[in-house]
PDB file of C-alpha atoms and ligand atoms in Angstrom:
ATOM      1  CA  UNK A   1      64.102-199.491  86.505  1.00  0.00           C
ATOM      2  CA  UNK A   2      64.773-195.958  87.687  1.00  0.00           C
ATOM      3  CA  UNK A   3      64.295-193.087  85.656  1.00  0.00           C
ATOM      4  CA  UNK A   4      68.028-192.386  85.107  1.00  0.00           C
ATOM      5  CA  UNK A   5      68.587-195.881  84.140  1.00  0.00           C
ATOM      6  CA  UNK A   6      65.887-195.704  81.494  1.00  0.00           C
ATOM      7  CA  UNK A   7      67.623-193.027  79.522  1.00  0.00           C
ATOM      8  CA  UNK A   8      70.912-194.429  80.318  1.00  0.00           C
ATOM      9  CA  UNK A   9      73.359-195.589  77.797  1.00  0.00           C
ATOM     10  CA  UNK A  10      72.712-198.526  75.583  1.00  0.00           C
ATOM     11  CA  UNK A  11      75.320-201.212  75.812  1.00  0.00           C
ATOM     12  CA  UNK A  12      76.489-202.395  72.197  1.00  0.00           C
ATOM     13  CA  UNK A  13      78.160-205.556  72.390  1.00  0.00           C
ATOM     14  CA  UNK A  14      79.821-207.512  69.954  1.00  0.00           C
ATOM     15  CA  UNK A  15      81.135-211.409  70.259  1.00  0.00           C
ATOM     16  CA  UNK A  16      83.629-213.358  68.848  1.00  0.00           C
ATOM     17  CA  UNK A  17      85.073-212.552  65.306  1.00  0.00           C
ATOM     18  CA  UNK A  18      83.228-209.255  64.912  1.00  0.00           C
ATOM     19  CA  UNK A  19      86.337-207.392  65.354  1.00  0.00           C
ATOM     20  CA  UNK A  20      87.009-208.786  62.010  1.00  0.00           C
ATOM     21  CA  UNK A  21      84.229-207.063  60.125  1.00  0.00           C
ATOM     22  CA  UNK A  22      85.131-205.518  56.765  1.00  0.00           C
ATOM     23  CA  UNK A  23      87.780-208.408  56.300  1.00  0.00           C
ATOM     24  CA  UNK A  24      86.077-211.471  57.059  1.00  0.00           C
ATOM     25  CA  UNK A  25      83.783-212.735  54.644  1.00  0.00           C
ATOM     26  CA  UNK A  26      82.794-209.348  53.080  1.00  0.00           C
ATOM     27  CA  UNK A  27      80.351-211.434  50.836  1.00  0.00           C
ATOM     28  CA  UNK A  28      78.536-212.520  53.875  1.00  0.00           C
ATOM     29  CA  UNK A  29      79.444-209.817  56.490  1.00  0.00           C
ATOM     30  CA  UNK A  30      79.832-206.827  54.244  1.00  0.00           C
ATOM     31  CA  UNK A  31      82.328-204.351  54.026  1.00  0.00           C
ATOM     32  CA  UNK A  32      82.071-202.086  57.069  1.00  0.00           C
ATOM     33  CA  UNK A  33      84.537-202.400  59.715  1.00  0.00           C
ATOM     34  CA  UNK A  34      83.548-202.631  63.375  1.00  0.00           C
ATOM     35  CA  UNK A  35      84.519-199.342  63.986  1.00  0.00           C
ATOM     36  CA  UNK A  36      81.745-198.291  61.001  1.00  0.00           C
ATOM     37  CA  UNK A  37      79.476-200.229  63.261  1.00  0.00           C
ATOM     38  CA  UNK A  38      80.285-198.483  66.098  1.00  0.00           C
ATOM     39  CA  UNK A  39      79.944-194.870  64.583  1.00  0.00           C
ATOM     40  CA  UNK A  40      76.774-195.791  62.929  1.00  0.00           C
ATOM     41  CA  UNK A  41      75.246-196.772  66.662  1.00  0.00           C
ATOM     42  CA  UNK A  42      76.533-193.558  67.764  1.00  0.00           C
ATOM     43  CA  UNK A  43      75.091-191.294  65.188  1.00  0.00           C
ATOM     44  CA  UNK A  44      71.639-193.254  65.458  1.00  0.00           C
ATOM     45  CA  UNK A  45      71.656-193.092  69.237  1.00  0.00           C
ATOM     46  CA  UNK A  46      72.579-189.182  69.111  1.00  0.00           C
ATOM     47  CA  UNK A  47      69.473-188.507  66.851  1.00  0.00           C
ATOM     48  CA  UNK A  48      67.403-189.515  69.904  1.00  0.00           C
ATOM     49  CA  UNK A  49      69.620-187.748  72.609  1.00  0.00           C
ATOM     50  CA  UNK A  50      71.072-191.225  73.417  1.00  0.00           C
ATOM     51  CA  UNK A  51      74.592-192.380  74.304  1.00  0.00           C
ATOM     52  CA  UNK A  52      76.049-195.777  73.532  1.00  0.00           C
ATOM     53  CA  UNK A  53      78.793-198.017  75.225  1.00  0.00           C
ATOM     54  CA  UNK A  54      80.612-200.081  72.523  1.00  0.00           C
ATOM     55  CA  UNK A  55      82.363-203.414  73.992  1.00  0.00           C
ATOM     56  CA  UNK A  56      83.852-206.500  71.845  1.00  0.00           C
ATOM     57  CA  UNK A  57      85.557-209.391  73.032  1.00  0.00           C
ATOM     58  CA  UNK A  58      86.615-212.769  71.338  1.00  0.00           C
ATOM     59  CA  UNK A  59      86.250-214.111  74.955  1.00  0.00           C
ATOM     60  CA  UNK A  60      82.937-215.329  76.339  1.00  0.00           C
ATOM     61  CA  UNK A  61      83.861-214.919  80.201  1.00  0.00           C
ATOM     62  CA  UNK A  62      84.997-211.152  79.282  1.00  0.00           C
ATOM     63  CA  UNK A  63      81.540-210.406  77.423  1.00  0.00           C
ATOM     64  CA  UNK A  64      79.669-212.173  80.618  1.00  0.00           C
ATOM     65  CA  UNK A  65      81.835-209.708  83.077  1.00  0.00           C
ATOM     66  CA  UNK A  66      80.622-206.705  80.867  1.00  0.00           C
ATOM     67  CA  UNK A  67      77.058-207.541  81.018  1.00  0.00           C
ATOM     68  CA  UNK A  68      77.403-207.931  85.060  1.00  0.00           C
ATOM     69  CA  UNK A  69      78.947-204.673  85.035  1.00  0.00           C
ATOM     70  CA  UNK A  70      75.913-203.342  82.773  1.00  0.00           C
ATOM     71  CA  UNK A  71      73.376-204.169  85.861  1.00  0.00           C
ATOM     72  CA  UNK A  72      72.235-200.532  86.889  1.00  0.00           C
ATOM     73  CA  UNK A  73      74.321-199.100  84.203  1.00  0.00           C
ATOM     74  CA  UNK A  74      72.667-199.129  81.185  1.00  0.00           C
ATOM     75  CA  UNK A  75      68.984-198.927  79.625  1.00  0.00           C
ATOM     76  CA  UNK A  76      69.248-201.543  77.191  1.00  0.00           C
ATOM     77  CA  UNK A  77      71.536-204.042  75.434  1.00  0.00           C
ATOM     78  CA  UNK A  78      72.161-204.325  71.779  1.00  0.00           C
ATOM     79  CA  UNK A  79      73.952-207.678  71.238  1.00  0.00           C
ATOM     80  CA  UNK A  80      75.622-209.438  68.202  1.00  0.00           C
ATOM     81  CA  UNK A  81      76.844-212.392  70.164  1.00  0.00           C
ATOM     82  CA  UNK A  82      78.537-214.177  66.900  1.00  0.00           C
ATOM     83  CA  UNK A  83      79.178-217.794  67.038  1.00  0.00           C
ATOM     84  CA  UNK A  84      78.260-217.748  70.859  1.00  0.00           C
ATOM     85  CA  UNK A  85      74.418-217.187  69.680  1.00  0.00           C
ATOM     86  CA  UNK A  86      74.364-221.017  69.091  1.00  0.00           C
ATOM     87  CA  UNK A  87      76.483-222.203  71.942  1.00  0.00           C
ATOM     88  CA  UNK A  88      76.444-220.197  75.117  1.00  0.00           C
ATOM     89  CA  UNK A  89      74.076-220.951  77.665  1.00  0.00           C
ATOM     90  CA  UNK A  90      76.173-218.670  79.792  1.00  0.00           C
ATOM     91  CA  UNK A  91      75.976-215.888  77.917  1.00  0.00           C
ATOM     92  CA  UNK A  92      72.384-216.180  78.027  1.00  0.00           C
ATOM     93  CA  UNK A  93      72.329-216.659  81.679  1.00  0.00           C
ATOM     94  CA  UNK A  94      73.963-213.298  82.129  1.00  0.00           C
ATOM     95  CA  UNK A  95      72.143-211.191  79.602  1.00  0.00           C
ATOM     96  CA  UNK A  96      69.159-211.627  82.037  1.00  0.00           C
ATOM     97  CA  UNK A  97      71.094-210.240  84.957  1.00  0.00           C
ATOM     98  CA  UNK A  98      71.000-206.421  84.040  1.00  0.00           C
ATOM     99  CA  UNK A  99      66.930-206.876  83.594  1.00  0.00           C
ATOM    100  CA  UNK A 100      66.943-204.690  80.555  1.00  0.00           C
ATOM    101  CA  UNK A 101      65.453-205.057  76.868  1.00  0.00           C
ATOM    102  CA  UNK A 102      67.804-206.978  74.726  1.00  0.00           C
ATOM    103  CA  UNK A 103      67.696-206.925  71.043  1.00  0.00           C
ATOM    104  CA  UNK A 104      69.680-209.744  69.266  1.00  0.00           C
ATOM    105  CA  UNK A 105      71.462-208.565  65.989  1.00  0.00           C
ATOM    106  CA  UNK A 106      72.649-210.666  63.024  1.00  0.00           C
ATOM    107  CA  UNK A 107      74.155-209.198  60.338  1.00  0.00           C
ATOM    108  CA  UNK A 108      73.475-212.101  58.112  1.00  0.00           C
ATOM    109  CA  UNK A 109      70.026-213.907  57.844  1.00  0.00           C
ATOM    110  CA  UNK A 110      71.025-216.789  60.166  1.00  0.00           C
ATOM    111  CA  UNK A 111      67.812-218.929  59.049  1.00  0.00           C
ATOM    112  CA  UNK A 112      69.090-218.985  55.358  1.00  0.00           C
ATOM    113  CA  UNK A 113      72.530-220.467  56.172  1.00  0.00           C
ATOM    114  CA  UNK A 114      73.800-223.515  57.996  1.00  0.00           C
ATOM    115  CA  UNK A 115      71.232-225.411  60.097  1.00  0.00           C
ATOM    116  CA  UNK A 116      73.382-225.057  63.377  1.00  0.00           C
ATOM    117  CA  UNK A 117      72.895-221.178  63.170  1.00  0.00           C
ATOM    118  CA  UNK A 118      69.239-221.829  63.110  1.00  0.00           C
ATOM    119  CA  UNK A 119      69.113-222.033  66.986  1.00  0.00           C
ATOM    120  CA  UNK A 120      69.696-219.182  69.285  1.00  0.00           C
ATOM    121  CA  UNK A 121      70.312-219.431  72.969  1.00  0.00           C
ATOM    122  CA  UNK A 122      69.707-215.903  73.488  1.00  0.00           C
ATOM    123  CA  UNK A 123      66.279-215.337  71.242  1.00  0.00           C
ATOM    124  CA  UNK A 124      64.149-216.751  74.252  1.00  0.00           C
ATOM    125  CA  UNK A 125      65.299-214.137  76.245  1.00  0.00           C
ATOM    126  CA  UNK A 126      65.706-211.304  73.866  1.00  0.00           C
ATOM    127  CA  UNK A 127      63.140-208.449  72.996  1.00  0.00           C
ATOM    128  CA  UNK A 128      63.471-208.664  69.594  1.00  0.00           C
ATOM    129  CA  UNK A 129      65.519-210.285  67.038  1.00  0.00           C
ATOM    130  CA  UNK A 130      66.926-208.744  64.017  1.00  0.00           C
ATOM    131  CA  UNK A 131      68.640-210.844  61.090  1.00  0.00           C
ATOM    132  CA  UNK A 132      69.726-210.298  57.578  1.00  0.00           C
ATOM    133  CA  UNK A 133      69.458-206.592  57.547  1.00  0.00           C
ATOM    134  CA  UNK A 134      73.538-205.995  57.408  1.00  0.00           C
ATOM    135  CA  UNK A 135      74.631-203.579  59.771  1.00  0.00           C
ATOM    136  CA  UNK A 136      71.722-201.501  59.383  1.00  0.00           C
ATOM    137  CA  UNK A 137      70.147-203.994  61.803  1.00  0.00           C
ATOM    138  CA  UNK A 138      72.584-202.180  64.552  1.00  0.00           C
ATOM    139  CA  UNK A 139      70.923-198.957  63.704  1.00  0.00           C
ATOM    140  CA  UNK A 140      67.164-200.281  63.394  1.00  0.00           C
ATOM    141  CA  UNK A 141      67.899-201.639  67.295  1.00  0.00           C
ATOM    142  CA  UNK A 142      69.127-198.577  68.800  1.00  0.00           C
ATOM    143  CA  UNK A 143      66.287-196.565  67.095  1.00  0.00           C
ATOM    144  CA  UNK A 144      63.690-199.265  68.464  1.00  0.00           C
ATOM    145  CA  UNK A 145      65.213-198.937  72.043  1.00  0.00           C
ATOM    146  CA  UNK A 146      65.726-194.998  71.732  1.00  0.00           C
ATOM    147  CA  UNK A 147      62.166-194.289  71.043  1.00  0.00           C
ATOM    148  CA  UNK A 148      60.350-193.249  74.411  1.00  0.00           C
TER     149      UNK A 148
HETATM  150  C1  DHK B 201      77.889-213.436  63.271  1.00  0.00           C
HETATM  151  C2  DHK B 201      78.351-214.698  63.195  1.00  0.00           C
HETATM  152  O1  DHK B 201      79.914-214.360  64.188  1.00  0.00           O
HETATM  153  C3  DHK B 201      78.167-215.978  63.239  1.00  0.00           C
HETATM  154  O2  DHK B 201      78.721-216.843  64.223  1.00  0.00           O
HETATM  155  C4  DHK B 201      76.590-216.210  63.481  1.00  0.00           C
HETATM  156  C5  DHK B 201      76.298-213.682  63.150  1.00  0.00           C
HETATM  157  C6  DHK B 201      75.921-215.066  62.605  1.00  0.00           C
HETATM  158  C7  DHK B 201      75.820-212.365  62.272  1.00  0.00           C
HETATM  159  O3  DHK B 201      75.163-212.785  61.032  1.00  0.00           O
HETATM  160  O4  DHK B 201      75.981-211.459  62.331  1.00  0.00           O
HETATM  161  O5  DHK B 201      76.100-217.422  62.896  1.00  0.00           O
END
């Protein structure tokens, strides 16, 4: 990684259904909207003089295209892959392409939920996994990735 890339923006990716945050099962995912999450990420990054790029899509291919574009552009990736966590080899394959640290975030504690949520295709290639901290998990991920 070049020095320029190491201080480059952090890509914050959200997968399917996360555009519905605030409305979708608030007893599980909380009351904050995706805009609130992006604002939290921006505020957290700014504390460390860092910048984020936020991207959400309900489409696997769009997320993969964005990850390809991130190669050489970003210093790290924070990703909540939504349901693709548990299904997508293609997303996992894409995530190794930029060769940057990855923090996988889940708002809910996926391990305390249905069994199909216990397996993640992304976790083995992630630097760290955060689950169950609510939207504060995104802030924790950005703080971790921003510290020199
Ligand atoms: C979000 C989703 O959309 C689910 O499909 C995952 C994750 C859990 C979360 O907790 O943020 O299983």
